[in-house]
Coordinates of C-alpha atoms in Angstrom, one line a residue:
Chain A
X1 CA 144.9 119.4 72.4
X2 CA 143.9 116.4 74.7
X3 CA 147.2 114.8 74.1
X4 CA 148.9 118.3 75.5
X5 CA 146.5 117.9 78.4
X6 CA 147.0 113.9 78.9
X7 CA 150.8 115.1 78.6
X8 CA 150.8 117.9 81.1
X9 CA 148.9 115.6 83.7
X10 CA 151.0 112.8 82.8
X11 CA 154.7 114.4 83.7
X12 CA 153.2 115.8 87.0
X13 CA 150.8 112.6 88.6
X14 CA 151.8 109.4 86.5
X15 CA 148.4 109.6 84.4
X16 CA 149.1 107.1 82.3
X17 CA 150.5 104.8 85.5
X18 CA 147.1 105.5 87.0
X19 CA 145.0 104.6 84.2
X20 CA 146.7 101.4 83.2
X21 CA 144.9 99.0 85.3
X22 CA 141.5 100.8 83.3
X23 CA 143.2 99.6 80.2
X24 CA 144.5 96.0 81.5
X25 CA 141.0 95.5 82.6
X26 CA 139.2 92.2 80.9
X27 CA 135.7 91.3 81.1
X28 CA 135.2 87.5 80.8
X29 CA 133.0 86.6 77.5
X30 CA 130.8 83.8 78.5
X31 CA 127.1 83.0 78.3
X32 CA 126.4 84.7 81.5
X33 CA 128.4 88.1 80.3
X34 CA 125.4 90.4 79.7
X35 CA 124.4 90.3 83.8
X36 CA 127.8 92.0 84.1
X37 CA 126.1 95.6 83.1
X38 CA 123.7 95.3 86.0
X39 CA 126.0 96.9 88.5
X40 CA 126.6 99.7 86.1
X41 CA 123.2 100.4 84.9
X42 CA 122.6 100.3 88.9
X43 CA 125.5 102.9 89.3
X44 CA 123.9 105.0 86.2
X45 CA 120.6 105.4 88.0
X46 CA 122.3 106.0 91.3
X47 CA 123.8 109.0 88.6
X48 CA 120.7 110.5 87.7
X49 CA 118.7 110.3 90.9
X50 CA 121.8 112.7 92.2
X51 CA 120.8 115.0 89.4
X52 CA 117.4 114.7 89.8
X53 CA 117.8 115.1 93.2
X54 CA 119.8 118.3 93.2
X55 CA 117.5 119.8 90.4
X56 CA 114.3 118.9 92.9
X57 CA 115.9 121.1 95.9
X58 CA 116.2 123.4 94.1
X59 CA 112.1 124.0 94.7
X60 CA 111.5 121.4 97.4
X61 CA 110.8 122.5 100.7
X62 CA 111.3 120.5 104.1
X63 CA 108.7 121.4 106.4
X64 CA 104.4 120.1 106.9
X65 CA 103.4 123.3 105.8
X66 CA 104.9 123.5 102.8
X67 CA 106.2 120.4 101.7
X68 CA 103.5 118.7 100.0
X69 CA 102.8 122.7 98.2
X70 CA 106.3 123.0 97.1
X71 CA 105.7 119.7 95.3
X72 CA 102.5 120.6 93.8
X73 CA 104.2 123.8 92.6
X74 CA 106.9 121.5 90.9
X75 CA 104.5 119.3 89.8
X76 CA 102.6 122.2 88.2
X77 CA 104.2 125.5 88.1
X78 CA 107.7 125.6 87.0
X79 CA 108.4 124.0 83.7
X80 CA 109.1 120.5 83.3
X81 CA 108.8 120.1 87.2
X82 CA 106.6 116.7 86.3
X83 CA 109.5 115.2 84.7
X84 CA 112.2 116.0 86.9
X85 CA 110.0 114.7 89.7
X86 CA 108.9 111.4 87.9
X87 CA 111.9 110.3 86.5
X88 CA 113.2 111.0 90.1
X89 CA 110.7 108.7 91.2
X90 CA 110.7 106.2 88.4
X91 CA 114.7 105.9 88.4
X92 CA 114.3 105.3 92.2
X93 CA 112.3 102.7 91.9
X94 CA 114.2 101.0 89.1
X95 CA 117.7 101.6 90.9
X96 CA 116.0 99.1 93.7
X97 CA 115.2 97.1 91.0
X98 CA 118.3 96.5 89.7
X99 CA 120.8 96.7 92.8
X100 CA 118.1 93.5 93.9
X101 CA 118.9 92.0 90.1
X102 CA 122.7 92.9 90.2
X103 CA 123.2 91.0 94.1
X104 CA 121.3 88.4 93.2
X105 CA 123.0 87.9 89.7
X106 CA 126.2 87.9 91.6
X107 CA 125.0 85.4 94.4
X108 CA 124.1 82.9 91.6
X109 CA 127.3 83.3 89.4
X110 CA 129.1 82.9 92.9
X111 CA 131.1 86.3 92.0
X112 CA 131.5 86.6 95.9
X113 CA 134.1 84.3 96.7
X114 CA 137.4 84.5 97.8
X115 CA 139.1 87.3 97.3
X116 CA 135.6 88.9 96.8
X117 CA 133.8 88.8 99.9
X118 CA 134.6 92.4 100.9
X119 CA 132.8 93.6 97.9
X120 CA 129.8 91.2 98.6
X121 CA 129.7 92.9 102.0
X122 CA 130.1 96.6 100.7
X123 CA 127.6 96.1 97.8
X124 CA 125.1 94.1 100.7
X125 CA 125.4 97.5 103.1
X126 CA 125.1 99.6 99.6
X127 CA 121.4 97.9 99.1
X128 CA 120.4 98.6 102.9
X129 CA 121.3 102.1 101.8
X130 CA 119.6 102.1 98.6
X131 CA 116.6 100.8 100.9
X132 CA 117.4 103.7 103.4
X133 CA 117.2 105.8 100.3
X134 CA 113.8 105.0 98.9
X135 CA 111.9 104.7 102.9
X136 CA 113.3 108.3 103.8
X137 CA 112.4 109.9 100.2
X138 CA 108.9 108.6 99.9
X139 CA 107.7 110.5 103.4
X140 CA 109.1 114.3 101.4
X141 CA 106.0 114.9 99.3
X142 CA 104.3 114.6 102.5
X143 CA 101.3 112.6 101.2
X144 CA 98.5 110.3 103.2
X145 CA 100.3 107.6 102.0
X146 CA 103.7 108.3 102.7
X147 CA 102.7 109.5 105.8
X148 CA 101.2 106.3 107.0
X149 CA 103.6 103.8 105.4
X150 CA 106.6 106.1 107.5
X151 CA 104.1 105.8 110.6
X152 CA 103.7 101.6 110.5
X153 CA 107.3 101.4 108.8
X154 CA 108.5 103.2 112.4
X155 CA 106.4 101.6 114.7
X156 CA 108.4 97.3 112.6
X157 CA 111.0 99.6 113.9
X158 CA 110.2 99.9 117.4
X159 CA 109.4 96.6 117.8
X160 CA 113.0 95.5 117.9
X161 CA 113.8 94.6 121.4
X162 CA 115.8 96.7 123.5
X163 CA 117.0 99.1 121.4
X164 CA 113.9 99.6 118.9
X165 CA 111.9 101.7 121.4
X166 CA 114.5 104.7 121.4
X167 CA 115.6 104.0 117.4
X168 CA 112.1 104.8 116.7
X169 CA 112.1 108.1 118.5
X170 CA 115.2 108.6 116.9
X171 CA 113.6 108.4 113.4
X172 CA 110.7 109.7 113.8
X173 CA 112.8 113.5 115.9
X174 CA 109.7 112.4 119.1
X175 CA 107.2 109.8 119.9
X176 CA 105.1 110.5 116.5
X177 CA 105.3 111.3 112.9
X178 CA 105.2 114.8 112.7
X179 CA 106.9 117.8 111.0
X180 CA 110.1 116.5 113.1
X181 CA 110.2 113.7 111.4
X182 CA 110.1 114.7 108.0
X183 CA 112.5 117.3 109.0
X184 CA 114.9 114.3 110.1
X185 CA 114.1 112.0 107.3
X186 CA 115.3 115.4 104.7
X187 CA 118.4 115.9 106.3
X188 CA 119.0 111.6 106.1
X189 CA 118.1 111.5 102.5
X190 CA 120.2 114.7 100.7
X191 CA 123.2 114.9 103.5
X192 CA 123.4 111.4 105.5
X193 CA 122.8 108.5 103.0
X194 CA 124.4 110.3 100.0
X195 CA 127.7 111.3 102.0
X196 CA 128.3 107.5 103.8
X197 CA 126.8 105.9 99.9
X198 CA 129.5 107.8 98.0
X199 CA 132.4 106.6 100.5
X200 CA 130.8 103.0 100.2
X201 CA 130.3 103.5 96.1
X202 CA 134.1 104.2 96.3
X203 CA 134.9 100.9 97.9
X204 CA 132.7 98.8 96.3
X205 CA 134.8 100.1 92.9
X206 CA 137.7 100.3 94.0
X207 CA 137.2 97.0 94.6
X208 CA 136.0 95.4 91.5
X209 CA 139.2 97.8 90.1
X210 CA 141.4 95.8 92.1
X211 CA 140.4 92.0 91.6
X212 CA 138.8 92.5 87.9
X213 CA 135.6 90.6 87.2
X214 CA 134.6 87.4 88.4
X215 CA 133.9 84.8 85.9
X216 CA 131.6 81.8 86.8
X217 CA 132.8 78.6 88.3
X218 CA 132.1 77.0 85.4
X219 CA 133.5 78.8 83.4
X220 CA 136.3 79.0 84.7
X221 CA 136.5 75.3 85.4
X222 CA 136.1 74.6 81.5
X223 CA 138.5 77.7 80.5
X224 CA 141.2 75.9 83.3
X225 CA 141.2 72.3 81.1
X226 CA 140.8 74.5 77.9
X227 CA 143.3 77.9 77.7
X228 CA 142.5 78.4 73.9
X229 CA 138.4 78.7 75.0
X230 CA 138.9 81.5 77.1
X231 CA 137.1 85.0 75.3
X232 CA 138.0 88.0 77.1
X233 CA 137.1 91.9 76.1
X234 CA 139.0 95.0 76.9
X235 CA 136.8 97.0 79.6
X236 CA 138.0 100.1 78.2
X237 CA 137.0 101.1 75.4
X238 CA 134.7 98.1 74.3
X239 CA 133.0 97.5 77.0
X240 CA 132.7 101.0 78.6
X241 CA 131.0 101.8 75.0
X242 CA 128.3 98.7 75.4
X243 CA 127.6 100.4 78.5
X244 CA 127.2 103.7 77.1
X245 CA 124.9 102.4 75.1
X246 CA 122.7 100.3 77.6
X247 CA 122.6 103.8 79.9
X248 CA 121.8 105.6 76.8
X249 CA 118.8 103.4 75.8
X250 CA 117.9 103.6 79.9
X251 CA 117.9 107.6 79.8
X252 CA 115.3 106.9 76.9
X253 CA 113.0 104.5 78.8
X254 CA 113.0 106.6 81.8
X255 CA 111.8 110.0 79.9
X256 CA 109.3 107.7 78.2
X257 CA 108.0 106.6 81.8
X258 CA 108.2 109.6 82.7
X259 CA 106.4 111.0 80.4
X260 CA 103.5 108.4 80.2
X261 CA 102.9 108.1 83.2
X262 CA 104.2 110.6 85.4
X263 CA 104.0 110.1 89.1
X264 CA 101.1 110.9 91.2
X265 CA 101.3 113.0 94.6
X266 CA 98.0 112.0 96.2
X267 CA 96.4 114.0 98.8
X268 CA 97.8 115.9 101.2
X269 CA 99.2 114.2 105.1
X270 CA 96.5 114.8 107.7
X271 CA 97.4 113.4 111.0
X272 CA 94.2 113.3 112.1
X273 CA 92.6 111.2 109.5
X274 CA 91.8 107.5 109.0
X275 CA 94.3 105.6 106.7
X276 CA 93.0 104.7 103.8
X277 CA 92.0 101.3 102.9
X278 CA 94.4 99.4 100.7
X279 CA 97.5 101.4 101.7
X280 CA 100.8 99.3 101.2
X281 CA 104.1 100.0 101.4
X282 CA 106.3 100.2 98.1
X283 CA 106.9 97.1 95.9
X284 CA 110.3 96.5 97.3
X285 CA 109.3 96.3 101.2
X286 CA 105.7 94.3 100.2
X287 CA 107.6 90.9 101.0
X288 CA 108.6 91.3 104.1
X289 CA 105.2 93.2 104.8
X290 CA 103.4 90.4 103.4
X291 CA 105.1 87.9 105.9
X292 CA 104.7 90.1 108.9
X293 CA 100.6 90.1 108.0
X294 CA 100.8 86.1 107.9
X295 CA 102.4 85.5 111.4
X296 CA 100.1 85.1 113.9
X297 CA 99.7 87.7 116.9
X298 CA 101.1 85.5 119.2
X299 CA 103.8 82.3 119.1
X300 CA 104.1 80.4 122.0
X301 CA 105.1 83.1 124.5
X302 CA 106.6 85.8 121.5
X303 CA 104.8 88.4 119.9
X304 CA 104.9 88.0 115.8
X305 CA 105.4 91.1 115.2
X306 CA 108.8 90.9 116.6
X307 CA 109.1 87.3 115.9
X308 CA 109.0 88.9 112.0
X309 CA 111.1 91.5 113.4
X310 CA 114.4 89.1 114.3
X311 CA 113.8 86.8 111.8
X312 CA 113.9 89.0 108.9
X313 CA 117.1 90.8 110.8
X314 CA 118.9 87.6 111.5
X315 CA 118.1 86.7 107.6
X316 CA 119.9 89.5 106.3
X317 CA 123.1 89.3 108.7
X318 CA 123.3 85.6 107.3
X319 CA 122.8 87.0 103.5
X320 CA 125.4 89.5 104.3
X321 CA 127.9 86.9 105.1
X322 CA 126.8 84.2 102.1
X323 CA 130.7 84.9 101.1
X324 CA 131.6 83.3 104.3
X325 CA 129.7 80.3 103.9
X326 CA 130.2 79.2 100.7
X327 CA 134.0 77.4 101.0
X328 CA 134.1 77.4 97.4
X329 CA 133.6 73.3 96.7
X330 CA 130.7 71.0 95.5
X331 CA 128.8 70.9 98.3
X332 CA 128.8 74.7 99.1
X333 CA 127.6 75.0 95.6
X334 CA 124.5 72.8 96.3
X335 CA 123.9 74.4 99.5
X336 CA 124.0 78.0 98.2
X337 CA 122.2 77.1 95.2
X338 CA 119.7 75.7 96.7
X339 CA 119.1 78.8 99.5
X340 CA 119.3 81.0 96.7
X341 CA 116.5 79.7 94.8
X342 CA 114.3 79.5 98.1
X343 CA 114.9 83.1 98.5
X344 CA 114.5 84.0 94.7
X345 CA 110.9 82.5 95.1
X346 CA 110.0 83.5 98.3
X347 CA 110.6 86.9 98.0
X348 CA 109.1 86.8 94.4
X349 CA 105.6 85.0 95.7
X350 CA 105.1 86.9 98.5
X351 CA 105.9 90.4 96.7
X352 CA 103.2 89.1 94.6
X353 CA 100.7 87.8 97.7
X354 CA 101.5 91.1 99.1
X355 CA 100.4 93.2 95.6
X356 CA 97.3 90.8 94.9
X357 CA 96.2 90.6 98.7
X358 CA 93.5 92.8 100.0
Chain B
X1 CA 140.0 102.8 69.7
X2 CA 142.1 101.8 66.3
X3 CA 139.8 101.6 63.5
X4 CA 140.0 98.5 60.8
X5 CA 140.4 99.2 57.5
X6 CA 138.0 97.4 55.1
X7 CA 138.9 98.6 51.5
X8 CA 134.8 97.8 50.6
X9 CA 133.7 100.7 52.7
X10 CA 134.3 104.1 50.5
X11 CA 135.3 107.0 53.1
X12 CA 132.4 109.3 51.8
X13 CA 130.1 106.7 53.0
X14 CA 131.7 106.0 56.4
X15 CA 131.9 109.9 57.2
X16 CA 128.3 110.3 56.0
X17 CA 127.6 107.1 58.9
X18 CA 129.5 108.9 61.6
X19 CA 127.4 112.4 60.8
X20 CA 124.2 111.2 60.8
X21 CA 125.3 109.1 64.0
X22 CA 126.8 111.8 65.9
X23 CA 124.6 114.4 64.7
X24 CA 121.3 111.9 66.1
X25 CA 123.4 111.7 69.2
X26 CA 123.9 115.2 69.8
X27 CA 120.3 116.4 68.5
X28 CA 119.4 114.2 71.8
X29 CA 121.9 115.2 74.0
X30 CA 120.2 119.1 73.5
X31 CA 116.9 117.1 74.1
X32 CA 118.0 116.1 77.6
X33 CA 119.7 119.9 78.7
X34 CA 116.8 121.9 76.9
X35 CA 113.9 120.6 79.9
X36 CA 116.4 120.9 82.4
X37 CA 117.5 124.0 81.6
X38 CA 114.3 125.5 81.4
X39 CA 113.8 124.0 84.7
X40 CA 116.3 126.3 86.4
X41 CA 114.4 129.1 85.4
X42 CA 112.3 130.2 88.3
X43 CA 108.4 130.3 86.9
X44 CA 107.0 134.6 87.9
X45 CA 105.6 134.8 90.5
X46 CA 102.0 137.2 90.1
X47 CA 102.2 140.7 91.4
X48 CA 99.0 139.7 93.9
X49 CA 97.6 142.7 95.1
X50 CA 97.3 144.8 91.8
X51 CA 97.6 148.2 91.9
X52 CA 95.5 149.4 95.0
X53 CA 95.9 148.2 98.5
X54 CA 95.1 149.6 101.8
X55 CA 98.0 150.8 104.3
X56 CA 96.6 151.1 106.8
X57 CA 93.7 152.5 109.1
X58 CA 93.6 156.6 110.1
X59 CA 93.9 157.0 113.0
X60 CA 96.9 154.3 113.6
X61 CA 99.8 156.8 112.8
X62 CA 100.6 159.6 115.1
X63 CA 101.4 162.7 113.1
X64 CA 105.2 163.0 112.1
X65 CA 105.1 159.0 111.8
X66 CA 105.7 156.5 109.3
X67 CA 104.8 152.1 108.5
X68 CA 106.3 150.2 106.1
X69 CA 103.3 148.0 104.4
X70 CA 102.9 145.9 101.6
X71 CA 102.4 146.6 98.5
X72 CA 102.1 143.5 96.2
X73 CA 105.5 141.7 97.1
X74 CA 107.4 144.7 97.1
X75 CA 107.6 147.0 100.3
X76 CA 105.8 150.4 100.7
X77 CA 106.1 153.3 103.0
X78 CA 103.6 155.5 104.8
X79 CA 104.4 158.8 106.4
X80 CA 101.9 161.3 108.4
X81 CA 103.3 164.3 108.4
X82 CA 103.7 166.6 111.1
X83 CA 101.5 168.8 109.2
X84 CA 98.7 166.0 109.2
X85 CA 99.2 164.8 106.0
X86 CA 99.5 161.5 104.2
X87 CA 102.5 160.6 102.2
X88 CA 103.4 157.0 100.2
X89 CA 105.7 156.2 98.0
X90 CA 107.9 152.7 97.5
X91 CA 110.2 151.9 100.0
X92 CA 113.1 150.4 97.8
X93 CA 115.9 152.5 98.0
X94 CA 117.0 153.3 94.1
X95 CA 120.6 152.7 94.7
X96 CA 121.2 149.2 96.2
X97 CA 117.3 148.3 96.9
X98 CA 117.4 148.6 101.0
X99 CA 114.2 149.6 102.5
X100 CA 113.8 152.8 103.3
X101 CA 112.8 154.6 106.3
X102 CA 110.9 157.7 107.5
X103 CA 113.0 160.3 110.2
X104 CA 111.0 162.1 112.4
X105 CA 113.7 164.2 113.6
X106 CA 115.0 165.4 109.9
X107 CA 111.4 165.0 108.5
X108 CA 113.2 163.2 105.2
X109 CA 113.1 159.8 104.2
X110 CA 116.3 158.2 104.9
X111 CA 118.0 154.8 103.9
X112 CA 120.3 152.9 106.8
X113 CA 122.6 151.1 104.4
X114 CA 124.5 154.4 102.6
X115 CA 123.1 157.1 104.0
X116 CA 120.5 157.9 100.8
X117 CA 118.2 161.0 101.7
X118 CA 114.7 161.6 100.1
X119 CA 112.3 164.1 100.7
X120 CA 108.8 163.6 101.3
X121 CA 107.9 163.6 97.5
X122 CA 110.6 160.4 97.1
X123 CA 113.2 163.3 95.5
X124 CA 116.7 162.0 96.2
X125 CA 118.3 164.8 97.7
X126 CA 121.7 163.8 99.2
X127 CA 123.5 160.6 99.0
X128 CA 124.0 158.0 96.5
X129 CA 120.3 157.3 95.0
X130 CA 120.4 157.7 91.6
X131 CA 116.6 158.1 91.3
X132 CA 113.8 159.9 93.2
X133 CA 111.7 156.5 94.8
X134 CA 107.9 155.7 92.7
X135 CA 105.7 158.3 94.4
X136 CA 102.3 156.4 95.3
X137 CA 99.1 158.3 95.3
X138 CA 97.0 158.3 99.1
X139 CA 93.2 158.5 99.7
X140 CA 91.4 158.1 102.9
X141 CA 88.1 155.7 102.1
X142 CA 85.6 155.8 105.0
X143 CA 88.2 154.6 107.9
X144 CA 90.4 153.2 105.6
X145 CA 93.7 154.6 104.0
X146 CA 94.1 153.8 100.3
X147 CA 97.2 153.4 98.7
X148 CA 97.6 153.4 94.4
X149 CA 100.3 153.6 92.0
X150 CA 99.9 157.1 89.9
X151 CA 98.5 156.1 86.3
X152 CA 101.1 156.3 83.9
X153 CA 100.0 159.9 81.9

């Protein structure tokens, strides 16, 4: 039966021409091979927070009034609501997770240089995204702290010269966070960053389609001097099926998560109240949070708050470019190396600061 | 995938590995559809309202009048007739579910969408209703017009 369909497609587009790169494809064996399912266990979340997603709108509605009740009522009414909401919410935070793990697995095995850098660059704008993705979902439930963390997460924005003032107004639908906003920040978060993340997604693997995967420079140093060292598996099917099998395990742990400790929804937004004590953004913003906190209210004749502000935007243009930097000999190598382990630990102590800090 | 052959592995056993492999994974597959799917069924919503509610206040209607109130979540409709009298019955039309209305020139019940025709007992008389509508039963409570559904005899 499959072979008549594989048949019928094959005299009418060239299937088998078109899969025959998915069957050339190698993936290097080395000691750095498991980092290679990063990306994919990335592009498996991405998978299930569309499902989830779809499921949750299902029930979900957009506006103050109702928002934060429609919630409730999945959370509580309709069966297995809780789940479908926290493993929404758990896979969200763990698809950050690991698009941070997979770009910074590919900045230290170098896997960005030439011919690579456009898939550096697409997989870079992807995280933004990814970033976009988790600030515009966490206002929806319309809690106190989502409320507040979209209010001060706004206002970083406003501070950009020149064009922050009317970016912020443009977020936020008006000059404050009200229904408007999380009217606006709905229609981003199910039309806008899925529809420009699935033409992106495309790229980034059409991409990796096109060039195959990167092996180390090492590794490909020692394979160049000896050709009867160099391992290699088929991507399809041995690979694909290790895969499988990681995504399958994943679907587990995120059920289990889930299911122990399903995700909270707080108290309902009121505009008009104090903000709690203690409110932080999410994990994955704490650093740069963190390092706003620490600058001092004025340097020299700038504010710090937009100090902050251009350094931490100039820092990502110049991380979006690493490709371009690195010219591929020994003293790139040191050079990269050595920025990438200051990043690594700076982001990692002040996420911690940031989570231990009062 | 092309499977190796190793002549120490007996058939029997292999196909009794590949059951209990496949069967695991598919016992888990139904795991994962069987919450969702019971997601996608709406949770009932209560009938608030029970079986008594009040219509509306005498006095409000002129005589050979009619309001549409509610009745739980469904619609109901009140007519005062030209010979002062209060009529209620459910305003769902029986053929396509349109709500009904009251006529003051005909003095029926009619219903916009196909041209249904009840009287004022909720009889279909002319049209495509294939039912007479649920007759409701009216009583006037201080200032107060009370609407029930007939006990079921």
């Amino acid at each position: 039966m499959l072979n008549v369909i594989r048949k019928w497609l094959d005299e009418r587009f060239g299937w088998e021409e078109l899969m025959a790169p998915l069957r050339h494809k190698k993936v290097p064996l080395h000691k750095f091979s498991a980092w290679y399912f990063l990306g994919g266990m990335t592009l498996f979340l991405f998978g299930i927070q569309v499902v989830t997603g779809i499921l949750l709108l299902l029930y979900y509605r957009p506006s103050a009034n109702e928002a934060f009740e429609s919630v409730q009522y999945i959370m509580t009414r309709v069966q297995f609501g809780w789940l479908i909401r926290s493993i929404h919410s758990w896979s969200a935070n763990l698809m950050i997770f690991f698009a941070f793990a997979h770009m910074f697995s590919v900045a230290f095995l170098r896997a960005y240089r030439k011919p690579r850098e456009l898939t550096w660059v697409s997989g870079m704008l992807l995280l933004f995204l990814v970033l976009g993705f988790g600030f515009s979902g966490y206002l929806l439930p319309w809690n106190t702290l989502a409320f507040f963390a979209t209010k001060v997460g706004t206002e970083i924005t406003g501070q950009v010269p020149l064009i922050g003032r009317q970016t912020m107004v443009f977020l936020r639908g008006g000059e404050e966070v009200t229904g408007a906003t999380l009217t606006r920040f709905f229609g981003f978060h199910v039309a806008l960053l899925p529809g420009i993340t699935t033409v992106l997604l495309l790229l980034h693997i059409a991409l990796i389609q096109r060039f195959g995967m990167s092996a180390p420079p090492s590794v490909e140093a020692e394979w160049a001097a000896h050709p009867e060292k160099k391992r290699e598996m088929s991507f399809f099917p041995n690979f694909m099926l290790r895969e499988l099998m990681a995504w399958y395990i994943a679907l587990g742990i995120l059920g289990a998560l889930a299911a122990i400790a399903p995700w909270e929804l707080g108290a309902k937004a009121d505009p008009f109240a104090a903000a709690p004590a203690g409110i932080k953004p999410e994990w994955y913003f704490l650093f740069m949070f963190q390092t706003l906190k620490l600058i001092p209210a004025k340097v020299g004749f700038i504010d710090g708050e937009i100090l902050g502000v251009l350094l931490f935007g100039l820092a990502g243009l110049l991380w979006l470019l690493l490709p371009f930097f690195d010219r591929g000999d020994k003293r790139s190598a040191r050079w990269t190396m050595g920025a990438l382990v200051f990043v690594v630990a700076y982001v990692v102590a002040m996420t911690v600061y940031g989570h231990v800090a009062k | 995938m092309e499977m190796q052959e190793h002549p120490e592995v007996q058939p029997g056993r292999r196909r009794l590995a590949q059951f209990i492999l496949g069967g695991g994974f598919l016992a888990s597959v139904i795991s994962f559809l069987y919450p969702v799917l019971r997601y996608l069924v709406p949770p009932i919503l209560p009938d608030l309202g029970g079986d008594e509610v009040v219509a509306g206040k005498v006095g409000e209607l002129k005589p050979n009048s009619y309001k549409i109130f509610r009745f739980g979540s469904h619609p109901g409709l009140l007519v005062y007739t030209a010979d002062n009298q209060y009529r209620a019955m459910s305003a769902t039309c029986t053929h396509l579910s349109c709500t009904v209305q009251y006529r003051s020139d005909l003095r029926e019940v009619w219903c916009a969408c196909h041209n249904g025709m009840y009287d004022l007992n909720g009889r279909n008389i002319s049209g495509p209703p294939p039912r007479p509508l649920d007759a409701y039963q009216v009583h006037v409570r201080g200032d107060e017009i009370i609407v029930s559904r007939k006990r079921e005899a």
